[in-house]
PDB file of C-alpha atoms in Angstrom:
ATOM      1  CA  ALA M 706      30.753  -2.909 -20.616  1.00 85.00           C
ATOM      2  CA  THR M 707      29.633  -6.908 -18.806  1.00 88.00           C
ATOM      3  CA  ALA M 708      30.408  -8.078 -22.894  1.00 89.00           C
ATOM      4  CA  GLN M 709      33.786  -6.492 -23.385  1.00 93.00           C
ATOM      5  CA  LEU M 710      34.963  -7.962 -19.853  1.00 92.00           C
ATOM      6  CA  GLY M 711      35.004 -11.197 -21.524  1.00 92.00           C
ATOM      7  CA  ASN M 712      36.474 -11.366 -24.317  1.00 92.00           C
ATOM      8  CA  GLY M 713      39.398  -9.105 -22.984  1.00 92.00           C
ATOM      9  CA  GLY M 714      38.164  -5.146 -24.112  1.00 95.00           C
ATOM     10  CA  ILE M 715      38.424  -4.218 -20.473  1.00 95.00           C
ATOM     11  CA  ASP M 716      39.974  -5.520 -17.286  1.00 93.00           C
ATOM     12  CA  ILE M 717      37.492  -3.427 -14.810  1.00 92.00           C
ATOM     13  CA  ALA M 718      33.721  -3.395 -15.143  1.00 89.00           C
ATOM     14  CA  SER M 719      31.006  -3.250 -12.566  1.00 84.00           C
ATOM     15  CA  TYR M 720      27.792  -4.483 -13.646  1.00 85.00           C
ATOM     16  CA  SER M 721      24.272  -5.509 -12.532  1.00 83.00           C
ATOM     17  CA  PRO M 722      23.075  -8.166 -11.418  1.00 87.00           C
ATOM     18  CA  THR M 723      21.100  -8.908 -14.086  1.00 86.00           C
ATOM     19  CA  ASP M 724      24.211 -10.329 -15.502  1.00 89.00           C
ATOM     20  CA  LEU M 725      25.854 -12.551 -12.372  1.00 88.00           C
ATOM     21  CA  GLU M 726      25.468 -15.413 -14.889  1.00 89.00           C
ATOM     22  CA  THR M 727      26.795 -14.380 -17.573  1.00 91.00           C
ATOM     23  CA  VAL M 728      30.087 -13.075 -15.490  1.00 92.00           C
ATOM     24  CA  ALA M 729      30.103 -16.449 -13.415  1.00 91.00           C
ATOM     25  CA  GLY M 730      30.618 -17.706 -17.170  1.00 91.00           C
ATOM     26  CA  PHE M 731      33.717 -16.132 -18.308  1.00 93.00           C
ATOM     27  CA  GLN M 732      37.026 -18.042 -17.344  1.00 89.00           C
ATOM     28  CA  ASN M 733      39.853 -15.580 -16.685  1.00 88.00           C
ATOM     29  CA  VAL M 734      37.657 -12.962 -14.962  1.00 92.00           C
ATOM     30  CA  SER M 735      37.208 -12.634 -10.844  1.00 91.00           C
ATOM     31  CA  THR M 736      34.458 -10.523  -8.679  1.00 90.00           C
ATOM     32  CA  GLN M 737      33.069  -9.012  -6.246  1.00 88.00           C
ATOM     33  CA  GLU M 738      30.615  -7.981  -4.209  1.00 86.00           C
ATOM     34  CA  LYS M 739      30.184  -5.098  -1.711  1.00 83.00           C
ATOM     35  CA  PRO M 740      27.556  -3.216  -0.314  1.00 80.00           C
ATOM     36  CA  GLY M 741      27.892   0.273  -2.310  1.00 77.00           C
ATOM     37  CA  ALA M 742      26.396   3.782  -1.370  1.00 75.00           C
ATOM     38  CA  GLY M 743      25.239   4.591  -4.041  1.00 80.00           C
ATOM     39  CA  PHE M 744      21.526   3.908  -4.583  1.00 88.00           C
ATOM     40  CA  VAL M 745      18.921   3.831  -7.775  1.00 91.00           C
ATOM     41  CA  ARG M 746      15.099   6.093  -6.811  1.00 92.00           C
ATOM     42  CA  ILE M 747      12.654   7.628  -8.632  1.00 95.00           C
ATOM     43  CA  ALA M 748      12.634  11.374  -8.919  1.00 94.00           C
ATOM     44  CA  LEU M 749       8.948  13.273  -8.870  1.00 97.00           C
ATOM     45  CA  ASN M 750       9.248  16.535  -9.876  1.00 97.00           C
ATOM     46  CA  GLN M 751       7.459  18.602  -7.071  1.00 96.00           C
ATOM     47  CA  ALA M 752       7.526  21.906  -9.223  1.00 95.00           C
ATOM     48  CA  LYS M 753       4.680  19.739 -10.174  1.00 96.00           C
ATOM     49  CA  PRO M 754       0.760  21.135  -8.800  1.00 96.00           C
ATOM     50  CA  TYR M 755      -0.083  17.152  -8.021  1.00 96.00           C
ATOM     51  CA  PHE M 756       3.134  15.899  -6.975  1.00 97.00           C
ATOM     52  CA  LYS M 757       3.318  18.368  -4.102  1.00 95.00           C
ATOM     53  CA  ASP M 758       0.466  16.494  -1.463  1.00 96.00           C
ATOM     54  CA  VAL M 759       2.598  14.354   0.677  1.00 96.00           C
ATOM     55  CA  ARG M 760      -0.796  11.569   0.109  1.00 98.00           C
ATOM     56  CA  VAL M 761       0.864  11.387  -3.361  1.00 98.00           C
ATOM     57  CA  ARG M 762       4.005  10.703  -3.064  1.00 97.00           C
ATOM     58  CA  GLN M 763       3.305   8.947  -0.811  1.00 98.00           C
ATOM     59  CA  ALA M 764       0.823   6.611  -2.039  1.00 98.00           C
ATOM     60  CA  PHE M 765       2.677   5.747  -4.907  1.00 98.00           C
ATOM     61  CA  LEU M 766       5.523   4.508  -2.384  1.00 98.00           C
ATOM     62  CA  TYR M 767       2.532   2.184  -1.417  1.00 98.00           C
ATOM     63  CA  ALA M 768       1.524   1.023  -4.696  1.00 98.00           C
ATOM     64  CA  LEU M 769       5.496  -0.072  -4.904  1.00 98.00           C
ATOM     65  CA  ASP M 770       6.131  -3.576  -4.021  1.00 98.00           C
ATOM     66  CA  ARG M 771      10.092  -2.679  -4.067  1.00 97.00           C
ATOM     67  CA  LYS M 772      11.392  -6.092  -2.647  1.00 97.00           C
ATOM     68  CA  GLN M 773       9.657  -7.506  -5.135  1.00 96.00           C
ATOM     69  CA  ILE M 774      11.910  -5.618  -7.460  1.00 96.00           C
ATOM     70  CA  VAL M 775      15.021  -5.783  -5.563  1.00 96.00           C
ATOM     71  CA  GLU M 776      14.442 -10.056  -5.695  1.00 96.00           C
ATOM     72  CA  THR M 777      13.340 -10.787  -8.983  1.00 94.00           C
ATOM     73  CA  VAL M 778      15.425  -7.654 -10.481  1.00 94.00           C
ATOM     74  CA  LEU M 779      18.445  -7.427  -8.936  1.00 92.00           C
ATOM     75  CA  ALA M 780      18.290 -11.514  -7.964  1.00 92.00           C
ATOM     76  CA  GLY M 781      18.611 -10.243  -3.856  1.00 93.00           C
ATOM     77  CA  LYS M 782      21.834  -8.249  -4.563  1.00 90.00           C
ATOM     78  CA  ALA M 783      20.478  -4.611  -3.409  1.00 91.00           C
ATOM     79  CA  GLU M 784      18.026  -3.020   0.343  1.00 92.00           C
ATOM     80  CA  VAL M 785      15.225  -1.081  -0.069  1.00 94.00           C
ATOM     81  CA  ARG M 786      16.064   2.370   1.095  1.00 91.00           C
ATOM     82  CA  LEU M 787      14.227   4.216   3.502  1.00 93.00           C
ATOM     83  CA  SER M 788      16.105   7.484   2.908  1.00 89.00           C
ATOM     84  CA  ASN M 789      18.601   9.532   1.468  1.00 88.00           C
ATOM     85  CA  PHE M 790      20.496   8.213   3.836  1.00 87.00           C
ATOM     86  CA  ALA M 791      23.145   5.652   3.058  1.00 85.00           C
ATOM     87  CA  LYS M 792      21.893   2.402   5.343  1.00 84.00           C
ATOM     88  CA  ALA M 793      24.090   2.532   8.541  1.00 84.00           C
ATOM     89  CA  ASN M 794      23.130   5.789   9.265  1.00 86.00           C
ATOM     90  CA  GLU M 795      19.059   5.238   8.750  1.00 87.00           C
ATOM     91  CA  PRO M 796      17.353   5.775  11.607  1.00 88.00           C
ATOM     92  CA  ALA M 797      14.712   3.255  13.274  1.00 92.00           C
ATOM     93  CA  GLY M 798      11.976   3.452  13.396  1.00 95.00           C
ATOM     94  CA  LEU M 799      11.055   4.282   9.524  1.00 96.00           C
ATOM     95  CA  ASN M 800       8.153   4.185   7.763  1.00 96.00           C
ATOM     96  CA  GLU M 801       9.224   1.265   5.593  1.00 96.00           C
ATOM     97  CA  TYR M 802       6.149   1.479   2.599  1.00 97.00           C
ATOM     98  CA  ALA M 803       5.312  -2.243   1.752  1.00 97.00           C
ATOM     99  CA  GLN M 804       2.806  -2.252  -0.574  1.00 98.00           C
ATOM    100  CA  ASP M 805      -0.906  -1.856   0.860  1.00 98.00           C
ATOM    101  CA  VAL M 806      -2.312  -1.284  -2.622  1.00 98.00           C
ATOM    102  CA  ALA M 807      -5.874  -0.539  -0.754  1.00 98.00           C
ATOM    103  CA  LYS M 808      -4.309   2.089   1.038  1.00 98.00           C
ATOM    104  CA  ALA M 809      -2.386   3.356  -2.053  1.00 98.00           C
ATOM    105  CA  LYS M 810      -5.842   4.560  -3.781  1.00 98.00           C
ATOM    106  CA  GLN M 811      -7.524   5.482  -0.160  1.00 98.00           C
ATOM    107  CA  LEU M 812      -4.232   8.244  -0.311  1.00 98.00           C
ATOM    108  CA  LEU M 813      -5.450   9.144  -4.376  1.00 98.00           C
ATOM    109  CA  ALA M 814      -8.644  10.049  -3.287  1.00 98.00           C
ATOM    110  CA  ASP M 815      -7.909  11.848  -0.351  1.00 98.00           C
ATOM    111  CA  ALA M 816      -5.337  14.159  -1.722  1.00 98.00           C
ATOM    112  CA  GLY M 817      -8.125  14.054  -5.561  1.00 98.00           C
ATOM    113  CA  TRP M 818      -5.816  12.382  -7.743  1.00 98.00           C
ATOM    114  CA  ASP M 819      -7.074  12.387 -11.545  1.00 97.00           C
ATOM    115  CA  PRO M 820      -7.687   9.286 -12.826  1.00 96.00           C
ATOM    116  CA  ASN M 821      -7.271  10.165 -16.220  1.00 97.00           C
ATOM    117  CA  ARG M 822      -4.147  12.092 -16.202  1.00 97.00           C
ATOM    118  CA  GLU M 823      -0.806  10.782 -17.415  1.00 98.00           C
ATOM    119  CA  VAL M 824       2.320  10.868 -15.799  1.00 98.00           C
ATOM    120  CA  GLN M 825       5.499  10.293 -17.791  1.00 98.00           C
ATOM    121  CA  LEU M 826       8.478   7.921 -16.001  1.00 98.00           C
ATOM    122  CA  GLN M 827      11.867   9.168 -18.342  1.00 97.00           C
ATOM    123  CA  TRP M 828      15.011   6.672 -18.152  1.00 96.00           C
ATOM    124  CA  VAL M 829      18.331   5.718 -20.229  1.00 94.00           C
ATOM    125  CA  HIS M 830      17.104   3.033 -21.820  1.00 92.00           C
ATOM    126  CA  GLY M 831      19.616   0.122 -21.840  1.00 87.00           C
ATOM    127  CA  GLN M 832      20.124  -1.662 -18.555  1.00 86.00           C
ATOM    128  CA  ARG M 833      18.545  -4.376 -18.070  1.00 88.00           C
ATOM    129  CA  ASP M 834      17.988  -3.746 -13.786  1.00 91.00           C
ATOM    130  CA  ARG M 835      16.481  -0.344 -14.739  1.00 93.00           C
ATOM    131  CA  ASP M 836      14.170  -1.508 -17.808  1.00 95.00           C
ATOM    132  CA  ALA M 837      12.452  -4.038 -16.185  1.00 95.00           C
ATOM    133  CA  THR M 838      11.984  -1.609 -13.269  1.00 96.00           C
ATOM    134  CA  ALA M 839       9.609   0.412 -15.276  1.00 97.00           C
ATOM    135  CA  THR M 840       7.815  -1.724 -16.562  1.00 97.00           C
ATOM    136  CA  ILE M 841       6.954  -3.315 -13.259  1.00 98.00           C
ATOM    137  CA  VAL M 842       6.496   0.556 -11.690  1.00 98.00           C
ATOM    138  CA  GLN M 843       3.955   1.016 -14.811  1.00 98.00           C
ATOM    139  CA  ASN M 844       2.014  -1.915 -13.956  1.00 98.00           C
ATOM    140  CA  GLN M 845       2.125  -1.806 -10.312  1.00 98.00           C
ATOM    141  CA  LEU M 846       0.672   2.071  -9.863  1.00 98.00           C
ATOM    142  CA  GLY M 847      -1.231   1.363 -12.661  1.00 98.00           C
ATOM    143  CA  ALA M 848      -3.100  -1.513 -10.299  1.00 98.00           C
ATOM    144  CA  VAL M 849      -3.858   1.914  -7.963  1.00 98.00           C
ATOM    145  CA  GLY M 850      -4.913   3.874 -10.984  1.00 98.00           C
ATOM    146  CA  VAL M 851      -1.926   6.059 -12.151  1.00 98.00           C
ATOM    147  CA  LYS M 852      -2.297   5.886 -15.581  1.00 98.00           C
ATOM    148  CA  VAL M 853       2.400   5.899 -16.523  1.00 98.00           C
ATOM    149  CA  LYS M 854       3.499   6.779 -19.758  1.00 98.00           C
ATOM    150  CA  LEU M 855       7.081   5.300 -20.314  1.00 98.00           C
ATOM    151  CA  VAL M 856       9.459   7.542 -21.729  1.00 97.00           C
ATOM    152  CA  ASN M 857      12.990   6.447 -23.063  1.00 95.00           C
ATOM    153  CA  ILE M 858      15.651   9.392 -23.132  1.00 94.00           C
ATOM    154  CA  GLN M 859      19.257   9.417 -24.246  1.00 93.00           C
ATOM    155  CA  ALA M 860      21.431  11.143 -20.818  1.00 91.00           C
ATOM    156  CA  ALA M 861      22.519  13.768 -22.433  1.00 93.00           C
ATOM    157  CA  GLU M 862      18.448  15.053 -22.938  1.00 93.00           C
ATOM    158  CA  ILE M 863      17.970  15.332 -19.425  1.00 92.00           C
ATOM    159  CA  PRO M 864      19.352  17.925 -18.575  1.00 93.00           C
ATOM    160  CA  LYS M 865      17.191  20.016 -19.958  1.00 94.00           C
ATOM    161  CA  THR M 866      14.233  17.932 -18.947  1.00 94.00           C
ATOM    162  CA  TYR M 867      15.422  19.158 -15.195  1.00 95.00           C
ATOM    163  CA  ALA M 868      15.920  22.901 -16.450  1.00 94.00           C
ATOM    164  CA  GLU M 869      12.831  23.117 -17.424  1.00 94.00           C
ATOM    165  CA  LYS M 870      11.174  21.467 -14.916  1.00 94.00           C
ATOM    166  CA  THR M 871       9.120  19.867 -17.334  1.00 94.00           C
ATOM    167  CA  TYR M 872       9.742  15.945 -16.703  1.00 96.00           C
ATOM    168  CA  ASP M 873       7.400  14.458 -13.644  1.00 97.00           C
ATOM    169  CA  MET M 874       9.776  11.413 -12.876  1.00 98.00           C
ATOM    170  CA  VAL M 875      12.456  10.205 -13.529  1.00 96.00           C
ATOM    171  CA  LEU M 876      14.251   6.404 -12.395  1.00 96.00           C
ATOM    172  CA  TYR M 877      17.651   7.647 -11.824  1.00 92.00           C
ATOM    173  CA  GLY M 878      21.094   6.744  -9.734  1.00 85.00           C
ATOM    174  CA  GLY M 879      23.616   5.039  -9.227  1.00 72.00           C
ATOM    175  CA  GLY M 880      27.084   6.143  -8.286  1.00 63.00           C
ATOM    176  CA  ASN M 881      29.616   6.109  -5.636  1.00 59.00           C
ATOM    177  CA  TYR M 882      27.881   8.280  -3.597  1.00 68.00           C
ATOM    178  CA  ALA M 883      30.192   9.330   0.296  1.00 72.00           C
ATOM    179  CA  VAL M 884      28.840   7.941   3.157  1.00 78.00           C
ATOM    180  CA  ASP M 885      28.614  11.298   5.058  1.00 84.00           C
ATOM    181  CA  SER M 886      24.939  11.959   5.659  1.00 85.00           C
ATOM    182  CA  SER M 887      26.149  15.397   5.056  1.00 87.00           C
ATOM    183  CA  THR M 888      26.316  14.637   0.878  1.00 85.00           C
ATOM    184  CA  ILE M 889      22.175  14.811   1.175  1.00 87.00           C
ATOM    185  CA  ASN M 890      22.562  18.430   0.703  1.00 89.00           C
ATOM    186  CA  GLY M 891      23.291  17.789  -2.864  1.00 88.00           C
ATOM    187  CA  ILE M 892      20.049  16.208  -3.602  1.00 90.00           C
ATOM    188  CA  THR M 893      18.013  18.070  -0.892  1.00 92.00           C
ATOM    189  CA  ALA M 894      18.752  21.550   0.230  1.00 95.00           C
ATOM    190  CA  CYS M 895      16.293  24.080  -0.693  1.00 97.00           C
ATOM    191  CA  ALA M 896      19.374  26.092  -2.279  1.00 96.00           C
ATOM    192  CA  ASN M 897      20.615  23.214  -4.072  1.00 95.00           C
ATOM    193  CA  ALA M 898      17.818  23.014  -6.360  1.00 95.00           C
ATOM    194  CA  TYR M 899      18.540  22.475  -9.663  1.00 95.00           C
ATOM    195  CA  PRO M 900      20.737  23.868 -11.732  1.00 94.00           C
ATOM    196  CA  ALA M 901      22.523  25.680  -7.981  1.00 94.00           C
ATOM    197  CA  GLY M 902      22.744  21.466  -7.558  1.00 91.00           C
ATOM    198  CA  GLY M 903      21.250  18.312  -7.272  1.00 91.00           C
ATOM    199  CA  ASN M 904      17.984  18.631  -6.126  1.00 93.00           C
ATOM    200  CA  ILE M 905      16.301  17.779  -8.861  1.00 94.00           C
ATOM    201  CA  ASN M 906      13.047  17.244  -6.830  1.00 94.00           C
ATOM    202  CA  PHE M 907      12.734  20.439  -6.386  1.00 96.00           C
ATOM    203  CA  PHE M 908      11.791  19.361  -2.730  1.00 95.00           C
ATOM    204  CA  CYS M 909      12.766  22.117  -0.144  1.00 95.00           C
ATOM    205  CA  ASN M 910      11.749  21.290   3.680  1.00 95.00           C
ATOM    206  CA  PRO M 911      13.678  24.220   5.826  1.00 97.00           C
ATOM    207  CA  GLN M 912      13.553  22.081   8.766  1.00 97.00           C
ATOM    208  CA  LEU M 913      15.941  19.512   7.155  1.00 95.00           C
ATOM    209  CA  ASP M 914      17.927  22.225   6.125  1.00 96.00           C
ATOM    210  CA  LYS M 915      18.587  24.080   9.386  1.00 96.00           C
ATOM    211  CA  LEU M 916      18.931  20.246  10.842  1.00 94.00           C
ATOM    212  CA  MET M 917      21.927  19.488   9.033  1.00 93.00           C
ATOM    213  CA  ALA M 918      23.207  22.586   9.163  1.00 93.00           C
ATOM    214  CA  ASP M 919      23.210  21.977  12.452  1.00 93.00           C
ATOM    215  CA  ALA M 920      25.018  18.730  12.523  1.00 91.00           C
ATOM    216  CA  ASN M 921      27.244  19.945  10.262  1.00 88.00           C
ATOM    217  CA  SER M 922      28.878  22.775  12.550  1.00 90.00           C
ATOM    218  CA  THR M 923      29.277  19.398  14.871  1.00 86.00           C
ATOM    219  CA  ALA M 924      32.616  17.464  15.074  1.00 84.00           C
ATOM    220  CA  ASP M 925      30.978  13.999  15.549  1.00 74.00           C
TER     221      ASP M 925
END
């Protein structure tokens, strides 16, 4: 898309921060930067028994330096998300999960993580920011004792891995999600586990479902 924007093949395109320098060199193209409601994330398949323990999922977060990814891969043109809610709607006081390698290792040990287990991280190859991020994630999880195999996959193949619950982790996201907090039901509600909805993590928390239902029954 960036190349076609430069040669006149298309008139409008969104582009990755990895292409900032390239787009800046286009003489007949003007650009805008705006915060988006969408976000890129890694889903952990909680249908897998080794991801059901919250300590494992917390350890993965502590292992990663997400601020570094924002600064080095995305040229500082992003924010670290602390929840599924739009950034402006996040409540105060959430755990930022700043990188803490020692804490990640301890949580994995407490959870009985098997250091010989290999987990796969799949993503659609070809977007430079995500390609770079996948490698960083592999290295930083490796530093706390998690073996990660990177798997390039075609977009058309991904739904099958969701339906069969065979994937371990998938790097995905973006999109023009609405800023209305109610929209996260599509990716968090127990009833929306794939294929009924977009909950590909197979996460289920009845307490959250009730809170969301209560919130969505009010006009405020």
